Coordinates of C-alpha atoms in Angstrom, one line a residue:
X1 CA 17.2 106.4 -45.7
X2 CA 20.2 106.5 -43.3
X3 CA 18.0 105.3 -40.5
X4 CA 17.8 101.8 -42.1
X5 CA 21.5 101.4 -41.4
X6 CA 22.1 102.2 -37.7
X7 CA 25.8 101.2 -38.0
X8 CA 26.2 104.0 -40.6
X9 CA 23.8 106.5 -39.0
X10 CA 25.7 106.3 -35.7
X11 CA 29.1 106.8 -37.3
X12 CA 30.9 110.1 -37.1
X13 CA 30.8 112.4 -40.1
X14 CA 34.4 111.5 -40.8
X15 CA 33.6 107.8 -40.8
X16 CA 30.6 108.3 -43.0
X17 CA 32.5 110.3 -45.6
X18 CA 35.4 107.8 -45.8
X19 CA 34.1 105.3 -48.2
X20 CA 35.2 103.3 -51.2
X21 CA 33.1 102.8 -54.3
X22 CA 33.5 99.4 -55.9
X23 CA 31.7 98.0 -59.0
X24 CA 28.9 96.5 -57.0
X25 CA 29.2 97.9 -53.5
X26 CA 30.1 100.8 -51.2
X27 CA 32.5 100.0 -48.4
X28 CA 33.3 102.1 -45.3
X29 CA 36.8 100.9 -44.2
X30 CA 36.7 102.7 -40.8
X31 CA 33.5 100.8 -40.0
X32 CA 34.5 97.5 -41.6
X33 CA 31.1 97.3 -43.2
X34 CA 29.5 98.0 -46.6
X35 CA 26.4 97.8 -48.7
X36 CA 25.8 95.7 -51.8
X37 CA 24.2 97.9 -54.5
X38 CA 22.1 95.1 -55.9
X39 CA 20.8 94.2 -52.5
X40 CA 19.8 97.9 -52.0
X41 CA 18.0 98.0 -55.3
X42 CA 16.1 94.7 -54.7
X43 CA 15.5 95.3 -50.9
X44 CA 17.2 92.1 -50.1
X45 CA 19.6 93.8 -47.6
X46 CA 17.3 93.1 -44.7
X47 CA 18.2 89.4 -44.4
X48 CA 20.6 88.9 -41.5
X49 CA 24.0 87.7 -42.5
X50 CA 23.5 84.4 -40.4
X51 CA 20.5 83.5 -42.5
X52 CA 22.3 84.3 -45.8
X53 CA 25.1 81.9 -44.7
X54 CA 22.7 79.1 -43.8
X55 CA 20.9 79.5 -47.1
X56 CA 24.1 79.3 -49.0
X57 CA 25.0 76.0 -47.4

């Protein structure tokens, strides 16, 4: 649901409909944000980016 992504839910209709489909992600250039398709499928998108960076180090 859109409510899971406030940054997208709060965007204008124009911003929401201006997106780029990539092989493994969807990117909204006007919002400088995107969603990884694998993360959406696995539910792993809930991990804050700071934690993802720390885990990678």
